[in-house]
C-alpha positions as a Python dict, from the first residue, in 0.01 Angstrom:
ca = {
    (1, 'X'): (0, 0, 0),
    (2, 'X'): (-40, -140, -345),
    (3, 'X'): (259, -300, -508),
    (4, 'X'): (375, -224, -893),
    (5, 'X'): (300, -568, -1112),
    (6, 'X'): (552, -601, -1347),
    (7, 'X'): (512, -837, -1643),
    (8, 'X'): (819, -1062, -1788),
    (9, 'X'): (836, -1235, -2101),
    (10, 'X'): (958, -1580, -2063),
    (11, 'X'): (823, -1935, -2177),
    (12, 'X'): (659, -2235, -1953),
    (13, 'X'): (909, -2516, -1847),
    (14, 'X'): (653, -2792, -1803),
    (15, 'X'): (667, -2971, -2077),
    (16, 'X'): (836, -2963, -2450),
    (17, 'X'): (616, -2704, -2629),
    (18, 'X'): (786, -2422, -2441),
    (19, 'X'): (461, -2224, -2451),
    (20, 'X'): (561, -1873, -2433),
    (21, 'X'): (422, -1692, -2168),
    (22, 'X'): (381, -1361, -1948),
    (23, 'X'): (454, -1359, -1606),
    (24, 'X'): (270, -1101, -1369),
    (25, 'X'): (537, -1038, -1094),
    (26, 'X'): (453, -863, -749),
    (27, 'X'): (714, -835, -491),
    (28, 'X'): (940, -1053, -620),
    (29, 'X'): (638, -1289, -657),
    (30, 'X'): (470, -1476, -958),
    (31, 'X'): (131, -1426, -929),
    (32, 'X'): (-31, -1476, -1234),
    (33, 'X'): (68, -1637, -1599),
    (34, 'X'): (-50, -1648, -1905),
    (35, 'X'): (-42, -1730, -2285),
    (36, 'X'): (166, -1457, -2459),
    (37, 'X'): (-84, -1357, -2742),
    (38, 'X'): (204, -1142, -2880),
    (39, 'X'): (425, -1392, -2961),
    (40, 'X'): (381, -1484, -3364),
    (41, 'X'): (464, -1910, -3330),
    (42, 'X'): (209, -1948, -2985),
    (43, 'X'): (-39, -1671, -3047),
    (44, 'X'): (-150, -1673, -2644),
    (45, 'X'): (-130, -2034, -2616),
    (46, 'X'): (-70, -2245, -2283),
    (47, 'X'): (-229, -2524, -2190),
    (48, 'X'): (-386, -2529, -1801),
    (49, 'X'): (-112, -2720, -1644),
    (50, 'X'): (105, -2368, -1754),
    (51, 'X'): (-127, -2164, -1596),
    (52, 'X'): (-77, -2344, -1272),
    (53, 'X'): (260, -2303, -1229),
    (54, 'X'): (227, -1980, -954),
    (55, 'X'): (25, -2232, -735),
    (56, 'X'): (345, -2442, -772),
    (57, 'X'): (579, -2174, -731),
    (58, 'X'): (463, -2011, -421),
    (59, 'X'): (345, -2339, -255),
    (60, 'X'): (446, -2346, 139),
    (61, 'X'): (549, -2679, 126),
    (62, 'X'): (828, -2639, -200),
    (63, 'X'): (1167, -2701, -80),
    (64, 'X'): (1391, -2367, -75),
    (65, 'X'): (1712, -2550, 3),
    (66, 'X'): (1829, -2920, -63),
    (67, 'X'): (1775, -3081, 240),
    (68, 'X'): (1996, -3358, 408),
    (69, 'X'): (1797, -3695, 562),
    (70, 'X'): (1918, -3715, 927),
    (71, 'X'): (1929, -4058, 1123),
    (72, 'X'): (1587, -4012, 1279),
    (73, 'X'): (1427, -3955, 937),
    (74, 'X'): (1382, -3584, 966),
    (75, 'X'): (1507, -3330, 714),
    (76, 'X'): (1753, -3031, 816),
    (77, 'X'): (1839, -2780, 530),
    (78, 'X'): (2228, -2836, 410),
    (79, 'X'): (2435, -2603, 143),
    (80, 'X'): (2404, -2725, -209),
    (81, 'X'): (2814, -2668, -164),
    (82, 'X'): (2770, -2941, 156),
    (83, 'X'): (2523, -3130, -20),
    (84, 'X'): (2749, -3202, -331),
    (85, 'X'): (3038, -3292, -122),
    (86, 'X'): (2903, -3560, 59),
    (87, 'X'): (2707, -3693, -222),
    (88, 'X'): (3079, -3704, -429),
    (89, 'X'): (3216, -3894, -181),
    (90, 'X'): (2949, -4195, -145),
    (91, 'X'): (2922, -4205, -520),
    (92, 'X'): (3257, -4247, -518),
    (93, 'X'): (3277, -4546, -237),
    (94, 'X'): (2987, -4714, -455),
    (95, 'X'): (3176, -4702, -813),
    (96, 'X'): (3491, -4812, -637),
    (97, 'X'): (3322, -5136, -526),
    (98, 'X'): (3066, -5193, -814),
    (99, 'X'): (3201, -4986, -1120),
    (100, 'X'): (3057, -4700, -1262),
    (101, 'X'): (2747, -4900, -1388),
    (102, 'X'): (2634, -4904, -1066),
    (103, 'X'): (2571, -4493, -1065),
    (104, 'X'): (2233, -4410, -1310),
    (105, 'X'): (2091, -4103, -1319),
    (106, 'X'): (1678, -4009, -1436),
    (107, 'X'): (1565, -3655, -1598),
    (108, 'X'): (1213, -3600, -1620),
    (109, 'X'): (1053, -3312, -1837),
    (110, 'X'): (1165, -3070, -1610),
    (111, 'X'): (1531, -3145, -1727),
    (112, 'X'): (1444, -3110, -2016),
    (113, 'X'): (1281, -2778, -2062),
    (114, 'X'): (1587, -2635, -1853),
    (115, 'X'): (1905, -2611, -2061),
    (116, 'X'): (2135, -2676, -1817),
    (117, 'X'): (2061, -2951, -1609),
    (118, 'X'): (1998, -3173, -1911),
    (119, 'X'): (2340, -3122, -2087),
    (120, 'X'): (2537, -3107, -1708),
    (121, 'X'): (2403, -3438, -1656),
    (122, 'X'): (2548, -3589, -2000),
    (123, 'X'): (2851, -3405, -1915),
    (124, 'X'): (2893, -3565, -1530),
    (125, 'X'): (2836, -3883, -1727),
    (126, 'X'): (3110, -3843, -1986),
    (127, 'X'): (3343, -3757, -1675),
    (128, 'X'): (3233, -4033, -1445),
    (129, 'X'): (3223, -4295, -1769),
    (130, 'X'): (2899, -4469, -1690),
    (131, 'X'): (2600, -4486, -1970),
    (132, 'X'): (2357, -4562, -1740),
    (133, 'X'): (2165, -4205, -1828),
    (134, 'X'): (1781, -4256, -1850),
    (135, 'X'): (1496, -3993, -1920),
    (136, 'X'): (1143, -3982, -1969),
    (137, 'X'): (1159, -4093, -2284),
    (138, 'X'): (1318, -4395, -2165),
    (139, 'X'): (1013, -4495, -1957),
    (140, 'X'): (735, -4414, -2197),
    (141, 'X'): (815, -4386, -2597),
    (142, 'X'): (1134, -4564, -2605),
    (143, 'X'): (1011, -4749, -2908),
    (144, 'X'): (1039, -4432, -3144),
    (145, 'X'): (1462, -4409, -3060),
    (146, 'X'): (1458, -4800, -3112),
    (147, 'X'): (1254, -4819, -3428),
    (148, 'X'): (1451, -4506, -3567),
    (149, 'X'): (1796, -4663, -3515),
    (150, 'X'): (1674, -4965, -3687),
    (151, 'X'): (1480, -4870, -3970),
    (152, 'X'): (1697, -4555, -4058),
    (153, 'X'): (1594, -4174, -4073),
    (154, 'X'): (1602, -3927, -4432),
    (155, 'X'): (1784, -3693, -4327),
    (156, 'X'): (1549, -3433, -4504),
    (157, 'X'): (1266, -3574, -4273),
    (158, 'X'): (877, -3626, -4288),
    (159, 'X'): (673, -3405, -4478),
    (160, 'X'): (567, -3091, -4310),
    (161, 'X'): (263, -3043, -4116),
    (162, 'X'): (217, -2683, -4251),
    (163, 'X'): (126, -2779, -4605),
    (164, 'X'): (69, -3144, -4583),
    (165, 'X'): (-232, -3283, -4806),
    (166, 'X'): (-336, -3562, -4546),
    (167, 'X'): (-210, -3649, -4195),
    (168, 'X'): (-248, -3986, -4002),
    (169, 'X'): (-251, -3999, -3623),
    (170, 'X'): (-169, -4290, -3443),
    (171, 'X'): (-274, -4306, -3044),
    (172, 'X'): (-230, -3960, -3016),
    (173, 'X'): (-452, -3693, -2936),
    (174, 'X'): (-278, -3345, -3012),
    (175, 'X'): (-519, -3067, -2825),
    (176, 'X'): (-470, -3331, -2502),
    (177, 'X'): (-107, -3422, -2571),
    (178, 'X'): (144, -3235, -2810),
    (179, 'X'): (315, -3574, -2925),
    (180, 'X'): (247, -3677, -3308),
    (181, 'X'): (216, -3484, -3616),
    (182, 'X'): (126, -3179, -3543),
    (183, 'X'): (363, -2865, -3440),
    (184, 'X'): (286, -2823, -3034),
    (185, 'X'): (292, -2476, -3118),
    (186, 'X'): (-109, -2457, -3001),
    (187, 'X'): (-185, -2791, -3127),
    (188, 'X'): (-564, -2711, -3158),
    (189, 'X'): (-570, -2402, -3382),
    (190, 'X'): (-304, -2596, -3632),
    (191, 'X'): (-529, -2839, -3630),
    (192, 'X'): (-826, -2699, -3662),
    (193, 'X'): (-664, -2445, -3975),
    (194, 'X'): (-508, -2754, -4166),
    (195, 'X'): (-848, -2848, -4160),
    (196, 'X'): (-1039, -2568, -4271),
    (197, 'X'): (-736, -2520, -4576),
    (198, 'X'): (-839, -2906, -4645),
    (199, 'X'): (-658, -3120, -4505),
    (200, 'X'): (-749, -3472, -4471),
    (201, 'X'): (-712, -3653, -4095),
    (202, 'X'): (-687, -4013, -4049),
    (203, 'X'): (-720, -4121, -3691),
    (204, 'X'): (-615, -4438, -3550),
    (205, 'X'): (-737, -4515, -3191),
    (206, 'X'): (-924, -4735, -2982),
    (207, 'X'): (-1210, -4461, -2873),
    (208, 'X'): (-1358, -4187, -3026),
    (209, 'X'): (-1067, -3907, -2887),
    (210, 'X'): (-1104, -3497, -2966),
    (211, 'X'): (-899, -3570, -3243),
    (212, 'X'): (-1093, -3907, -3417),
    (213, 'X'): (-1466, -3684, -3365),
    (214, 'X'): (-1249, -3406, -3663),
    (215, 'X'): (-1151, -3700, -3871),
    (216, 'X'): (-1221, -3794, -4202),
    (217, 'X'): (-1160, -4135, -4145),
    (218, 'X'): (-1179, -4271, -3766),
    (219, 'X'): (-1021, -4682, -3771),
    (220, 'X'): (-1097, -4745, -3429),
    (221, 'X'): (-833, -5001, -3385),
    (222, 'X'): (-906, -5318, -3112),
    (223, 'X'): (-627, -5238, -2872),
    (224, 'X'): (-335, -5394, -2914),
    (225, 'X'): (-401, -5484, -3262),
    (226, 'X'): (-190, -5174, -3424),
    (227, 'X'): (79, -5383, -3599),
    (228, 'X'): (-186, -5568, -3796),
    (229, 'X'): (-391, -5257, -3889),
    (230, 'X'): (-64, -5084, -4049),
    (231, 'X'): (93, -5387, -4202),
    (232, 'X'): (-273, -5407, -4394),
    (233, 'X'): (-246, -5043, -4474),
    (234, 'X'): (120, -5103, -4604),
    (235, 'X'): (-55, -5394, -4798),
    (236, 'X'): (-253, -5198, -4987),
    (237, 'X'): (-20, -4950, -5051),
    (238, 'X'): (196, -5221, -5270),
    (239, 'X'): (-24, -5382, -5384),
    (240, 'X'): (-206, -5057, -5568),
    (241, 'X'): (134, -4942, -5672),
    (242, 'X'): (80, -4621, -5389),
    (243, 'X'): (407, -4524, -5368),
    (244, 'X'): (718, -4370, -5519),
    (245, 'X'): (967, -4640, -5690),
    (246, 'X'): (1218, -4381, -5727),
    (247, 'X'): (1247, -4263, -5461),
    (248, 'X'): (1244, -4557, -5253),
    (249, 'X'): (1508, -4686, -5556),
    (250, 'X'): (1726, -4424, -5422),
    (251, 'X'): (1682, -4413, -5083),
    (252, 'X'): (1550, -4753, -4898),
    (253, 'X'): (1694, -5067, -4867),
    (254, 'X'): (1485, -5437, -4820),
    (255, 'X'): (1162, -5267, -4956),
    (256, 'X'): (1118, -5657, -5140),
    (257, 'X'): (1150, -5799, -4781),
    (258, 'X'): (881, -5575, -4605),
    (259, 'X'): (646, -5656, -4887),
    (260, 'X'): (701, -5996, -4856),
    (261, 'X'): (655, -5922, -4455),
    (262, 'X'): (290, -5752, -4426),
    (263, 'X'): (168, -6002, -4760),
    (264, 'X'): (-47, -6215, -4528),
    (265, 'X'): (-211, -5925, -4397),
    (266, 'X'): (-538, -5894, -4630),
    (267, 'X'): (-798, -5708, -4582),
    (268, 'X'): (-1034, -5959, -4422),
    (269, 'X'): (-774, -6115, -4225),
    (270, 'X'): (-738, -5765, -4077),
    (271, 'X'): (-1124, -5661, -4026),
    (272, 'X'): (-1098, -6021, -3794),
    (273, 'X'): (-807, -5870, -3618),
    (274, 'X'): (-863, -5544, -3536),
    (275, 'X'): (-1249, -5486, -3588),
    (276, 'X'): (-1179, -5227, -3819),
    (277, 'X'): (-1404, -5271, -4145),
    (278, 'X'): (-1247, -5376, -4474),
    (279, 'X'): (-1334, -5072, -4621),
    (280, 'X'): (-1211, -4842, -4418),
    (281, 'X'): (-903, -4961, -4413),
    (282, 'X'): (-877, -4958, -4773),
    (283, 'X'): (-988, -4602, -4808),
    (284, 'X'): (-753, -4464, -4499),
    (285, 'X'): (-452, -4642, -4730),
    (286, 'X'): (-564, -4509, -5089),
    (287, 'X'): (-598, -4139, -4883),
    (288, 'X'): (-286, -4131, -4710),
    (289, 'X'): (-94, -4276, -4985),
    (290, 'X'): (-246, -4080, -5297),
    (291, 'X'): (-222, -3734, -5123),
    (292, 'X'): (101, -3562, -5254),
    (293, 'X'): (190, -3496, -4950),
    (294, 'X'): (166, -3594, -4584),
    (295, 'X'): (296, -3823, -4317),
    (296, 'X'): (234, -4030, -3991),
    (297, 'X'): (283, -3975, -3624),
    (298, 'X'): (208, -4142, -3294),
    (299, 'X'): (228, -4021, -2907),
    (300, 'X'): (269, -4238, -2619),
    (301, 'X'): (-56, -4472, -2635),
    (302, 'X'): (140, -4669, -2932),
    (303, 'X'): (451, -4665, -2710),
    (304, 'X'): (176, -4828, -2404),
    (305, 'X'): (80, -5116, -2622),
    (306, 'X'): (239, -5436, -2737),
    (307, 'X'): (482, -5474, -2986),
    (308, 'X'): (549, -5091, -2973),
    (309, 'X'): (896, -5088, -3141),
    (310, 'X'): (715, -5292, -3462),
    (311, 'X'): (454, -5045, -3472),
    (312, 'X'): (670, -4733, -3465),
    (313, 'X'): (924, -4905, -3733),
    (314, 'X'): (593, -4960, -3950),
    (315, 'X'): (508, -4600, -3920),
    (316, 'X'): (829, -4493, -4001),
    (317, 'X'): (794, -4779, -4297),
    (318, 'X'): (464, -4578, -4408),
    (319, 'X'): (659, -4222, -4439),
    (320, 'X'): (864, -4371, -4631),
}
């Protein structure tokens, strides 16, 4: 006989947009999701990795119990209650003998789109005193925690994305990937809206990405060259007088020193760097910095390249 499909409302755990979502459910079975096109912030949007996640749900081979590795290298279930206690007690042998250094722990993006897991593992680290706590973040934008502790953050942040006059996108590509500017609230439509309201996009990347083919001004950067790009941006930006005295007056320290810092970045010392025509470079700096308002982000490609934690403090540097 046919079964009833119920529908819940709940939101997609893959990643950090936290897509909302409606869940078909048959039989105590997912069997279908989908965008919720109710919901006011995502207006139906999930991206097709979401829309997978029945096939990961229901596939035969997903574990249904933790599983204990037995001396012939097979796997027999074991109680998470079992499972726990035995793992205590050899975590316990090893930071006897090597201190509690010696005990790390890794959360991926799972971890993070579940509440719990993510703030029971700080906890268990508080209680067993080691700082060795690592997370995706660690392993592939670890230059945007760096930079920020460095440079410093206003506590009122960046400008917003909503009404912003211009936005520049480093190595980021937001209807791909979420990371950078703008809200990953169905990237594509903001996008595509701040652009149709008149917003102007500067793009920053090595090829020709979804984003660069909607900008305004495209600097396809030589890889690897991203420091000297923005330091010639930031040049031009002091050197026209682009910015607001007062407010950095008031609010930023050593602003003499990073002046002094990108000065021997001119613009044809640049073009030779980074293949990026004089020009352009000119006119991405006079359009981000004249717009009233607007700001700069990057995704993980920055992160990827060299000197990463110089080219996320000279973004932050540009916000500012």
């Amino acid at each position: 006989r046919t079964m009833t499909v119920e529908t819940k409302k709940s939101f997609c755990r893959f990643c950090h947009a936290f897509c909302a979502l409606e869940v078909d459910v048959e039989d105590n079975k997912v069997i279908e999701v989908r965008g919720d096109a109710s919901d006011p912030i995502y207006g139906g949007y999930t991206c097709i990795k979401g829309r997978q996640l029945p096939l990961e749900h229901n596939h035969e081979e997903r574990l249904r119990s933790s599983m204990k590795r037995m001396p012939d290298g097979t796997y027999e279930p074991i109680s998470s209650e079992q499972a726990l206690d035995e793992i205590a007690e050899k975590l316990k042998a090893i930071i006897d003998e090597s201190g509690t250094r010696s005990v790390a722990t890794y959360n991926g993006s799972h971890a993070f789109c579940n509440g719990i897991p993510l703030s029971f593992i700080r906890a268990w680290h508080a209680g067993v005193k080691s700082p060795m706590f690592f997370t995706s973040v660690t392993i592939d934008q670890p230059a945007k925690a760096i930079a920020g502790s460095r440079h410093g953050m206003w506590m009122a942040g960046t400008n917003n994305f909503a009404d912003a006059d211009v936005t520049m996108m480093v190595g980021t590509n937001p209807t791909v990937s979420m990371f950078g500017p703008v809200p990953p609230f169905n990237p594509s439509r903001r996008l595509n809206d701040a652009l149709q309201r008149g917003m102007k996009l500067i793009v920053i990347d090595p090829r020709k990405s979804d984003a660069a083919k909607k900008a305004d001004i495209h600097l396809a950067v030589k890889p690897g060259e991203d420091v000297t790009l923005l330091s010639g941006i930031l040049r031009v930006i002091f050197t026209e007088g682009l910015y607001d005295g007062d407010f950095l007056a008031a609010n930023a320290e050593h602003v003499e020193e990073l002046r002094t810092s990108v000065e021997p970045f001119n613009l044809d010392y640049v073009e030779e760097r980074t293949g990026v025509p004089a020009g352009q470079v000119e006119d991405a700096a006079r359009m981000f910095a004249s717009a009233p308002k607007g700001s700069v982000g990057s995704g993980t490609g920055l992160d990827m390249g060299p000197n990463p934690n110089l080219s996320e403090h000279l973004i932050l540097a540009l916000n500012t």
